[in-house]
PDB file of C-alpha atoms and ligand atoms in Angstrom:
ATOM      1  CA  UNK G   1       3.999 -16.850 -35.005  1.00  0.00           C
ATOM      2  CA  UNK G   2       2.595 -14.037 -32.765  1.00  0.00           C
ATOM      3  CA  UNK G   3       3.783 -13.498 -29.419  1.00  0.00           C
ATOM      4  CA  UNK G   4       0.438 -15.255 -27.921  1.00  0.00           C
ATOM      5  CA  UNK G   5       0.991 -18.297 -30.261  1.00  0.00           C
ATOM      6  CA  UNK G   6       1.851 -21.209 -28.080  1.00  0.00           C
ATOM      7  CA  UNK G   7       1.669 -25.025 -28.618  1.00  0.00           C
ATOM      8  CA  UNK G   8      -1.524 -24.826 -26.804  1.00  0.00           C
ATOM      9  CA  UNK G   9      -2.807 -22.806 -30.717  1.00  0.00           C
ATOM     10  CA  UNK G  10      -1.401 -25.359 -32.891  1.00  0.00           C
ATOM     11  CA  UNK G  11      -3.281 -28.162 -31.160  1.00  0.00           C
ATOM     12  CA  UNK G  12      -6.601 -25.847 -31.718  1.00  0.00           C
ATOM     13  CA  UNK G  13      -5.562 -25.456 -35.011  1.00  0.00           C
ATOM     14  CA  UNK G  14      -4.555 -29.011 -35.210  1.00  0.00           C
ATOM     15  CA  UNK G  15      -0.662 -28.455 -36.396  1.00  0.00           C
ATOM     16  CA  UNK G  16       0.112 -30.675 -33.382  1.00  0.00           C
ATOM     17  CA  UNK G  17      -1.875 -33.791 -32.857  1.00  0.00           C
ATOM     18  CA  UNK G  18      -3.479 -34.230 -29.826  1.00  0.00           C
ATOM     19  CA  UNK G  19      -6.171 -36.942 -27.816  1.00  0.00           C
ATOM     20  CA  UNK G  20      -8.702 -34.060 -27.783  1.00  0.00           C
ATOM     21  CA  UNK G  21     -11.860 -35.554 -25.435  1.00  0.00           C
ATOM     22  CA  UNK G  22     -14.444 -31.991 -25.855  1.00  0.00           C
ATOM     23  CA  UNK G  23     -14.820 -29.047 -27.987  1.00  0.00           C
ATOM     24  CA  UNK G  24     -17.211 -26.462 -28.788  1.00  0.00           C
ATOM     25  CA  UNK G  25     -16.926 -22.658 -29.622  1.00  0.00           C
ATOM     26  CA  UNK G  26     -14.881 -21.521 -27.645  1.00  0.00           C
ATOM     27  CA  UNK G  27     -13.353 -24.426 -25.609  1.00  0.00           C
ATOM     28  CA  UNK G  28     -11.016 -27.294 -26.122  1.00  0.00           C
ATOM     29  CA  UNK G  29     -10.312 -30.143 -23.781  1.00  0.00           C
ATOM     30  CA  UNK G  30      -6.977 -32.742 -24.670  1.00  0.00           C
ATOM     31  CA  UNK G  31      -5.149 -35.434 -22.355  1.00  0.00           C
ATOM     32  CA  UNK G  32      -2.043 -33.729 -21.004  1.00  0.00           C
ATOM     33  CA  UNK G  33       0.919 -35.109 -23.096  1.00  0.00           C
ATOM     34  CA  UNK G  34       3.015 -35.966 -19.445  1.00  0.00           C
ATOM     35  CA  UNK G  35       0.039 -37.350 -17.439  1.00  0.00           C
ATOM     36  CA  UNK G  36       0.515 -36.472 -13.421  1.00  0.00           C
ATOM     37  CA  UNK G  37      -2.539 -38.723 -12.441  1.00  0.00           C
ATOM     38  CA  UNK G  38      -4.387 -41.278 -14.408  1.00  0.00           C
ATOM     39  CA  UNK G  39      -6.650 -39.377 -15.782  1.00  0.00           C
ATOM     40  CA  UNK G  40      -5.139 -35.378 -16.486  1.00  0.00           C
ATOM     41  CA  UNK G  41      -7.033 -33.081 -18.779  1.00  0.00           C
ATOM     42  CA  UNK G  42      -6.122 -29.789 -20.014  1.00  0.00           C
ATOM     43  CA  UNK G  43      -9.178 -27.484 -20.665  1.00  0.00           C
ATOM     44  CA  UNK G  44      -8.598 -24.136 -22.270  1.00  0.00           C
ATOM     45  CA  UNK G  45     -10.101 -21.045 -24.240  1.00  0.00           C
ATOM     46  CA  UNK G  46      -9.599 -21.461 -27.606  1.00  0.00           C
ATOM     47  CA  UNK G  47      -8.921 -17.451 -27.121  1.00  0.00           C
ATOM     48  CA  UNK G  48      -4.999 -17.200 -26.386  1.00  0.00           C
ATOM     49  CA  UNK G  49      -5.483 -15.848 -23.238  1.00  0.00           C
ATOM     50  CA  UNK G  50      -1.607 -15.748 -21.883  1.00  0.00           C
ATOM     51  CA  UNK G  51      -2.549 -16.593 -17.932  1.00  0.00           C
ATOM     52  CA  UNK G  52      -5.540 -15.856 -15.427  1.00  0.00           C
ATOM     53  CA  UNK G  53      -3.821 -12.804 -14.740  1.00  0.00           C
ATOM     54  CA  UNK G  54      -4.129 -11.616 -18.192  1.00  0.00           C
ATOM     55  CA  UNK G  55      -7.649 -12.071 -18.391  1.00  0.00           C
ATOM     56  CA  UNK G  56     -10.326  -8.735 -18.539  1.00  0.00           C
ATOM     57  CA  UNK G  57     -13.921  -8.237 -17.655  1.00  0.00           C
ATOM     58  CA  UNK G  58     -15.320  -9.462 -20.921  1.00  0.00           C
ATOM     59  CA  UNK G  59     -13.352 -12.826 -20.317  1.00  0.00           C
ATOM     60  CA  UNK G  60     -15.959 -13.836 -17.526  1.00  0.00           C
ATOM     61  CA  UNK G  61     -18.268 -16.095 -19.354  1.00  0.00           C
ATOM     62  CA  UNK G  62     -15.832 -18.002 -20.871  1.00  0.00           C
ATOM     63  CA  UNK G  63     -14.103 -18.583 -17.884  1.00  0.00           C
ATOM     64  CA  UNK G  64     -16.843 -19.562 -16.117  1.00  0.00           C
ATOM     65  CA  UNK G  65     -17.549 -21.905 -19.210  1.00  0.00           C
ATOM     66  CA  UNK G  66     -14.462 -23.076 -19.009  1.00  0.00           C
ATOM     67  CA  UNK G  67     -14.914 -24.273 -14.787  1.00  0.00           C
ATOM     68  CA  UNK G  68     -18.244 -26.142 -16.234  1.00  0.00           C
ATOM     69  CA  UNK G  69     -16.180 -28.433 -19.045  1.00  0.00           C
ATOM     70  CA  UNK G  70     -14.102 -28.805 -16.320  1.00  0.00           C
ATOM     71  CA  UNK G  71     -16.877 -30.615 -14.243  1.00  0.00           C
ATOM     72  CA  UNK G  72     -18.629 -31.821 -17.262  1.00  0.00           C
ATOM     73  CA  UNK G  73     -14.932 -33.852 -18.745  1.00  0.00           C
ATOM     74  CA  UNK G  74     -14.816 -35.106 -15.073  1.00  0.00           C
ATOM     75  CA  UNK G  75     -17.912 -36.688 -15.187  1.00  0.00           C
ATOM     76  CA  UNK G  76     -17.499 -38.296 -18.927  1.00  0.00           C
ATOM     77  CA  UNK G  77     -13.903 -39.533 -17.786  1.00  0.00           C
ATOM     78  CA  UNK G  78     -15.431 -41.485 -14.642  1.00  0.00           C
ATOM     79  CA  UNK G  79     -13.501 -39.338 -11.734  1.00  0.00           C
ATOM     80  CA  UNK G  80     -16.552 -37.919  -9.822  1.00  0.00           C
ATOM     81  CA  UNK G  81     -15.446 -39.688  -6.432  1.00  0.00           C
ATOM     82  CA  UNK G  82     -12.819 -36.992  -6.282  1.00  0.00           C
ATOM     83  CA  UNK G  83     -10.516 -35.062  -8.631  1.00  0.00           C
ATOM     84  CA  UNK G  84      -8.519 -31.529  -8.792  1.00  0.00           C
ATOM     85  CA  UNK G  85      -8.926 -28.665 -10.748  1.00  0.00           C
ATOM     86  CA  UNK G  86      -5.651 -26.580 -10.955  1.00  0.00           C
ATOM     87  CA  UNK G  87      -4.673 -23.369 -12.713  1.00  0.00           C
ATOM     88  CA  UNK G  88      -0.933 -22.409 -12.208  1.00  0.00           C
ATOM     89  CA  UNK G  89      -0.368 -18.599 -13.157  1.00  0.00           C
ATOM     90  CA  UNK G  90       2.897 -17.216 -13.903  1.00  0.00           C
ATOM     91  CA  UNK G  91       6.290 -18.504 -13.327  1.00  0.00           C
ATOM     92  CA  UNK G  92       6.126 -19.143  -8.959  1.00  0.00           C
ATOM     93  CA  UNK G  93       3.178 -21.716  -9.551  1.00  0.00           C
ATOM     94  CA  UNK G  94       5.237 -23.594 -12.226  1.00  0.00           C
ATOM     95  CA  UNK G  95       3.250 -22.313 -15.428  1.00  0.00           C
ATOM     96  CA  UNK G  96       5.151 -23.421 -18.511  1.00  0.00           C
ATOM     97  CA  UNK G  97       2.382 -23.124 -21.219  1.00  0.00           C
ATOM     98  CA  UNK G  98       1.353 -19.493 -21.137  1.00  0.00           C
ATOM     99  CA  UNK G  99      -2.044 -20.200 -22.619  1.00  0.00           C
ATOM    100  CA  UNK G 100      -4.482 -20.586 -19.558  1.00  0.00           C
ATOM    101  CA  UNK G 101      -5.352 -23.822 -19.253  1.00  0.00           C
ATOM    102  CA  UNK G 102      -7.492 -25.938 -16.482  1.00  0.00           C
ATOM    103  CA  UNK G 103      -5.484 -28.994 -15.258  1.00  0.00           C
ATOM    104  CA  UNK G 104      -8.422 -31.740 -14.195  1.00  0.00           C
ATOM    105  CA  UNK G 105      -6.473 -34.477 -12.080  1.00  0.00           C
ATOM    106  CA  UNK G 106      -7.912 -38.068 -11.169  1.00  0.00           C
ATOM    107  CA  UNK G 107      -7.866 -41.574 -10.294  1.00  0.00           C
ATOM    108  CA  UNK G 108      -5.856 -41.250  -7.648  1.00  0.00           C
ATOM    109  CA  UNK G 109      -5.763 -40.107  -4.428  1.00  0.00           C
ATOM    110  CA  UNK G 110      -5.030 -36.525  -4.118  1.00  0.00           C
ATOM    111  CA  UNK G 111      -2.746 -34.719  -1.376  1.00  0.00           C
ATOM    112  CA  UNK G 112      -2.910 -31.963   0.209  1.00  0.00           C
ATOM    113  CA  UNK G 113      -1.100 -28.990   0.309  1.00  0.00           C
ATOM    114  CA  UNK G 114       0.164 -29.348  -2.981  1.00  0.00           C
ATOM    115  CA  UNK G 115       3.812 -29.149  -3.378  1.00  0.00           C
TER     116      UNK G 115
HETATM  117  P1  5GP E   1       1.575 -25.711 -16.838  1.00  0.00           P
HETATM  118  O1  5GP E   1       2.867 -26.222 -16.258  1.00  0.00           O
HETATM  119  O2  5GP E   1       1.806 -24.555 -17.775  1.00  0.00           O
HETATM  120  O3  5GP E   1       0.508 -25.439 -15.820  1.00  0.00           O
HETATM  121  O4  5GP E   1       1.001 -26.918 -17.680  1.00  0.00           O
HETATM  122  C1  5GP E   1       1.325 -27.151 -19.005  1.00  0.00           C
HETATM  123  C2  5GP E   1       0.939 -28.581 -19.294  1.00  0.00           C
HETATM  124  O5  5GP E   1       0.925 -28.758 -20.683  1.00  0.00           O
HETATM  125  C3  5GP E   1       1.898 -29.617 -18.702  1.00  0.00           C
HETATM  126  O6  5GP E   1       1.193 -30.470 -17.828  1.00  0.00           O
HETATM  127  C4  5GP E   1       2.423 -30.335 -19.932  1.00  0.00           C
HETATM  128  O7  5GP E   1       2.622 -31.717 -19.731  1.00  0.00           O
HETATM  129  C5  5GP E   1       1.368 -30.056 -20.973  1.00  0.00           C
HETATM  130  N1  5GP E   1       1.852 -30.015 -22.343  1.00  0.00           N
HETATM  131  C6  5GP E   1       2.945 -29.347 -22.801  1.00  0.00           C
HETATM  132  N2  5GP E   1       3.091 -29.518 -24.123  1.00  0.00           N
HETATM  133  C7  5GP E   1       2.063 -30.318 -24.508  1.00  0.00           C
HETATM  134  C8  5GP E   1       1.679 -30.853 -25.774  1.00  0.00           C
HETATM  135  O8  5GP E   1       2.306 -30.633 -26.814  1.00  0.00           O
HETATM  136  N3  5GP E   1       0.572 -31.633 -25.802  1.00  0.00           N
HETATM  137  C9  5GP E   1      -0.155 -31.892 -24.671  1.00  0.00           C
HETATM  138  N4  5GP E   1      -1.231 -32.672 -24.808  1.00  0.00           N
HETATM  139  N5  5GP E   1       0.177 -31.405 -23.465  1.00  0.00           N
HETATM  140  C10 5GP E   1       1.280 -30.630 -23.384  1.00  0.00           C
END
């Protein structure tokens, strides 16, 4: 297991089951296992990028791919009257998976600032 390889890999490699709701190419989109809002999808690169922070130029596209499944999981999961997208980088936001990932939150009324 490399450095990179996180549980985040073996549920793209599917070693680890998971309630995966998109894929193509390069992206993967799975219900969080500890749900913080009825509806809480994780959307990631299938490229083990470790956090934002650690992502380079040629990472652009995929990111930005990765802001549109976002939207696009929203929509197919019935949350379009409101939901957050969250990225927590490094170990001050809380990040405990470090593969970058897209937290989509919904069905419930969000508050704000978050904690
Ligand atoms: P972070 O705290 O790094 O921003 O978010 C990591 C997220 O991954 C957490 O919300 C956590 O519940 C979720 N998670 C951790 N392990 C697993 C797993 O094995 N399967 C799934 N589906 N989600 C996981």
């Amino acid at each position: 297991m490399s450095e990179q390889d996180t549980i985040f890999s073996k549920i793209i490699r599917r070693e680890i089951p998971a309630d995966i709701v998109y894929e193509d190419e390069t992206t993967l989109a799975f219900k969080d296992i500890n749900p913080q809002a009825p509806i809480h999808i994780l959307v990631i690169p299938k490229k083990p990028i470790p956090k934002l922070d650690d992502s380079v130029p040629e990472d652009q596209i995929l990111m930005g791919n990765l802001l549109f499944i976002a939207k696009r999981v929203a929509e197919e999961q019935g949350i379009q009257n409101g939901y957050r997208v969250v990225i927590n980088n490094g170990p001050d936001a809380g990040q405990t998976v470090f593969h970058l990932h897209l937290h989509v939150l919904g069905g419930r009324q969000m508050k704000w600032p978050p904690g």
